Amino acid sequence: MPRLFAALALARGDGSYAKLLRQLARVDLLILDDWGPEPLLPEQQRDLLGNRRGPLQRGSPDHDQPVPIDRWYEIVGNPTLADAILDRVLHNAHRIELKGESLRKQRAAG
């Protein structure tokens, strides 16, 4: 997610935002990883919410999210946008909630 947000911000600045959204719309599987350690900035909220061609609207986004869904409201930072984003994220989602320690922690300990 940090790289996606950086690419979207750069594209907004250089005028290639629409082109990048079209490229994202053609992706069959978009994995959105590493988001949630800090609240989203307003432009990141809008990027996630997007429009009909936003990254959550087409294809098959996959979210690897270590933060429980009940904390997404504080991460997104705007309850109305959080509802809209969660609706798009969860609409066609297959949720898998893992239990137990992180494999990264296990590898570091071993």
PDB file of C-alpha atoms in Angstrom:
ATOM      1  CA  MET A   1       0.000   0.000   0.000  1.00  0.00           C
ATOM      2  CA  PRO A   2       2.713   2.555   0.705  1.00  0.00           C
ATOM      3  CA  ARG A   3       4.080   2.120  -2.837  1.00  0.00           C
ATOM      4  CA  LEU A   4       0.592   2.301  -4.350  1.00  0.00           C
ATOM      5  CA  PHE A   5      -0.203   5.487  -2.427  1.00  0.00           C
ATOM      6  CA  ALA A   6       3.154   6.983  -3.489  1.00  0.00           C
ATOM      7  CA  ALA A   7       2.520   6.075  -7.134  1.00  0.00           C
ATOM      8  CA  LEU A   8      -0.978   7.578  -7.000  1.00  0.00           C
ATOM      9  CA  ALA A   9       0.331  10.788  -5.397  1.00  0.00           C
ATOM     10  CA  LEU A  10       3.066  11.086  -8.028  1.00  0.00           C
ATOM     11  CA  ALA A  11       0.550  10.416 -10.811  1.00  0.00           C
ATOM     12  CA  ARG A  12      -1.738  13.115  -9.433  1.00  0.00           C
ATOM     13  CA  GLY A  13       1.194  15.528  -9.513  1.00  0.00           C
ATOM     14  CA  ASP A  14       2.440  14.739 -13.023  1.00  0.00           C
ATOM     15  CA  GLY A  15      -0.968  14.430 -14.676  1.00  0.00           C
ATOM     16  CA  SER A  16      -0.901  10.665 -15.226  1.00  0.00           C
ATOM     17  CA  TYR A  17      -3.475   9.791 -12.545  1.00  0.00           C
ATOM     18  CA  ALA A  18      -6.196   8.742 -15.015  1.00  0.00           C
ATOM     19  CA  LYS A  19      -3.681   6.593 -16.919  1.00  0.00           C
ATOM     20  CA  LEU A  20      -2.584   4.855 -13.706  1.00  0.00           C
ATOM     21  CA  LEU A  21      -6.213   4.187 -12.739  1.00  0.00           C
ATOM     22  CA  ARG A  22      -6.802   2.645 -16.172  1.00  0.00           C
ATOM     23  CA  GLN A  23      -3.756   0.414 -15.662  1.00  0.00           C
ATOM     24  CA  LEU A  24      -5.009  -0.662 -12.243  1.00  0.00           C
ATOM     25  CA  ALA A  25      -8.458  -1.361 -13.690  1.00  0.00           C
ATOM     26  CA  ARG A  26      -6.924  -3.925 -16.062  1.00  0.00           C
ATOM     27  CA  VAL A  27      -5.295  -5.906 -13.255  1.00  0.00           C
ATOM     28  CA  ASP A  28      -7.001  -9.233 -12.515  1.00  0.00           C
ATOM     29  CA  LEU A  29      -5.587  -9.536  -9.002  1.00  0.00           C
ATOM     30  CA  LEU A  30      -4.474  -6.565  -6.937  1.00  0.00           C
ATOM     31  CA  ILE A  31      -2.869  -7.411  -3.620  1.00  0.00           C
ATOM     32  CA  LEU A  32      -3.083  -4.571  -1.151  1.00  0.00           C
ATOM     33  CA  ASP A  33      -0.621  -5.370   1.606  1.00  0.00           C
ATOM     34  CA  ASP A  34       0.852  -3.474   4.545  1.00  0.00           C
ATOM     35  CA  TRP A  35      -1.820  -0.962   5.287  1.00  0.00           C
ATOM     36  CA  GLY A  36      -3.168  -0.064   8.674  1.00  0.00           C
ATOM     37  CA  PRO A  37      -0.136   0.708  10.836  1.00  0.00           C
ATOM     38  CA  GLU A  38      -1.084   4.383  10.675  1.00  0.00           C
ATOM     39  CA  PRO A  39      -4.265   6.318   9.827  1.00  0.00           C
ATOM     40  CA  LEU A  40      -4.854   7.107   6.175  1.00  0.00           C
ATOM     41  CA  LEU A  41      -4.349  10.650   4.945  1.00  0.00           C
ATOM     42  CA  PRO A  42      -7.371  12.299   3.271  1.00  0.00           C
ATOM     43  CA  GLU A  43      -5.923  11.797  -0.230  1.00  0.00           C
ATOM     44  CA  GLN A  44      -5.272   8.119   0.571  1.00  0.00           C
ATOM     45  CA  GLN A  45      -8.871   7.743   1.739  1.00  0.00           C
ATOM     46  CA  ARG A  46     -10.050   9.200  -1.565  1.00  0.00           C
ATOM     47  CA  ASP A  47      -7.641   6.974  -3.511  1.00  0.00           C
ATOM     48  CA  LEU A  48      -9.011   3.856  -1.833  1.00  0.00           C
ATOM     49  CA  LEU A  49     -12.578   4.950  -2.270  1.00  0.00           C
ATOM     50  CA  GLY A  50     -11.790   6.013  -5.808  1.00  0.00           C
ATOM     51  CA  ASN A  51     -14.516   6.015  -8.353  1.00  0.00           C
ATOM     52  CA  ARG A  52     -15.837   3.317 -10.690  1.00  0.00           C
ATOM     53  CA  ARG A  53     -12.275   2.834 -11.925  1.00  0.00           C
ATOM     54  CA  GLY A  54     -10.597   2.935  -8.523  1.00  0.00           C
ATOM     55  CA  PRO A  55      -8.404   0.081  -7.336  1.00  0.00           C
ATOM     56  CA  LEU A  56     -11.208  -1.503  -5.302  1.00  0.00           C
ATOM     57  CA  GLN A  57     -13.819  -1.391  -8.036  1.00  0.00           C
ATOM     58  CA  ARG A  58     -12.616  -3.912 -10.571  1.00  0.00           C
ATOM     59  CA  GLY A  59     -10.711  -7.109 -10.778  1.00  0.00           C
ATOM     60  CA  SER A  60     -10.019  -9.045  -7.658  1.00  0.00           C
ATOM     61  CA  PRO A  61      -8.278  -6.987  -4.990  1.00  0.00           C
ATOM     62  CA  ASP A  62      -6.726  -9.050  -2.239  1.00  0.00           C
ATOM     63  CA  HIS A  63      -6.125  -7.409   1.113  1.00  0.00           C
ATOM     64  CA  ASP A  64      -3.498  -8.693   3.472  1.00  0.00           C
ATOM     65  CA  GLN A  65      -4.523  -6.782   6.530  1.00  0.00           C
ATOM     66  CA  PRO A  66      -3.059  -7.495   9.966  1.00  0.00           C
ATOM     67  CA  VAL A  67      -5.458  -5.055  11.633  1.00  0.00           C
ATOM     68  CA  PRO A  68      -8.925  -6.388  12.573  1.00  0.00           C
ATOM     69  CA  ILE A  69     -11.849  -4.969  10.616  1.00  0.00           C
ATOM     70  CA  ASP A  70     -13.291  -3.338  13.738  1.00  0.00           C
ATOM     71  CA  ARG A  71     -10.205  -1.055  13.828  1.00  0.00           C
ATOM     72  CA  TRP A  72     -10.507   0.071  10.186  1.00  0.00           C
ATOM     73  CA  TYR A  73     -12.639   3.045  11.203  1.00  0.00           C
ATOM     74  CA  GLU A  74      -9.772   4.508  13.206  1.00  0.00           C
ATOM     75  CA  ILE A  75      -7.312   3.684  10.413  1.00  0.00           C
ATOM     76  CA  VAL A  76      -9.389   5.306   7.695  1.00  0.00           C
ATOM     77  CA  GLY A  77     -10.103   8.218  10.015  1.00  0.00           C
ATOM     78  CA  ASN A  78     -13.432   9.252   8.488  1.00  0.00           C
ATOM     79  CA  PRO A  79     -16.407   7.051   9.449  1.00  0.00           C
ATOM     80  CA  THR A  80     -18.411   7.848   6.308  1.00  0.00           C
ATOM     81  CA  LEU A  81     -15.496   7.034   4.000  1.00  0.00           C
ATOM     82  CA  ALA A  82     -14.641   3.990   6.121  1.00  0.00           C
ATOM     83  CA  ASP A  83     -18.160   2.625   5.554  1.00  0.00           C
ATOM     84  CA  ALA A  84     -17.881   3.188   1.805  1.00  0.00           C
ATOM     85  CA  ILE A  85     -14.378   1.670   1.583  1.00  0.00           C
ATOM     86  CA  LEU A  86     -15.306  -1.339   3.706  1.00  0.00           C
ATOM     87  CA  ASP A  87     -18.404  -1.904   1.601  1.00  0.00           C
ATOM     88  CA  ARG A  88     -16.242  -2.049  -1.532  1.00  0.00           C
ATOM     89  CA  VAL A  89     -13.548  -4.165   0.122  1.00  0.00           C
ATOM     90  CA  LEU A  90     -15.896  -6.707   1.680  1.00  0.00           C
ATOM     91  CA  HIS A  91     -18.579  -6.834  -1.034  1.00  0.00           C
ATOM     92  CA  ASN A  92     -17.039  -9.719  -2.993  1.00  0.00           C
ATOM     93  CA  ALA A  93     -14.402 -10.663  -0.468  1.00  0.00           C
ATOM     94  CA  HIS A  94     -13.482 -14.043   0.890  1.00  0.00           C
ATOM     95  CA  ARG A  95     -12.410 -13.369   4.450  1.00  0.00           C
ATOM     96  CA  ILE A  96      -9.871 -15.575   6.138  1.00  0.00           C
ATOM     97  CA  GLU A  97      -8.949 -14.705   9.695  1.00  0.00           C
ATOM     98  CA  LEU A  98      -5.771 -16.364  10.849  1.00  0.00           C
ATOM     99  CA  LYS A  99      -5.144 -17.363  14.423  1.00  0.00           C
ATOM    100  CA  GLY A 100      -1.846 -17.776  16.213  1.00  0.00           C
ATOM    101  CA  GLU A 101       1.536 -16.144  16.051  1.00  0.00           C
ATOM    102  CA  SER A 102       2.947 -14.518  12.956  1.00  0.00           C
ATOM    103  CA  LEU A 103       5.253 -16.727  10.931  1.00  0.00           C
ATOM    104  CA  ARG A 104       7.718 -13.828  10.890  1.00  0.00           C
ATOM    105  CA  LYS A 105       7.869 -13.918  14.687  1.00  0.00           C
ATOM    106  CA  GLN A 106       8.326 -17.674  14.673  1.00  0.00           C
ATOM    107  CA  ARG A 107      11.189 -17.459  12.149  1.00  0.00           C
ATOM    108  CA  ALA A 108      12.883 -14.683  14.110  1.00  0.00           C
ATOM    109  CA  ALA A 109      12.714 -16.708  17.324  1.00  0.00           C
ATOM    110  CA  GLY A 110      14.000 -19.918  15.698  1.00  0.00           C
TER     111      GLY A 110
END
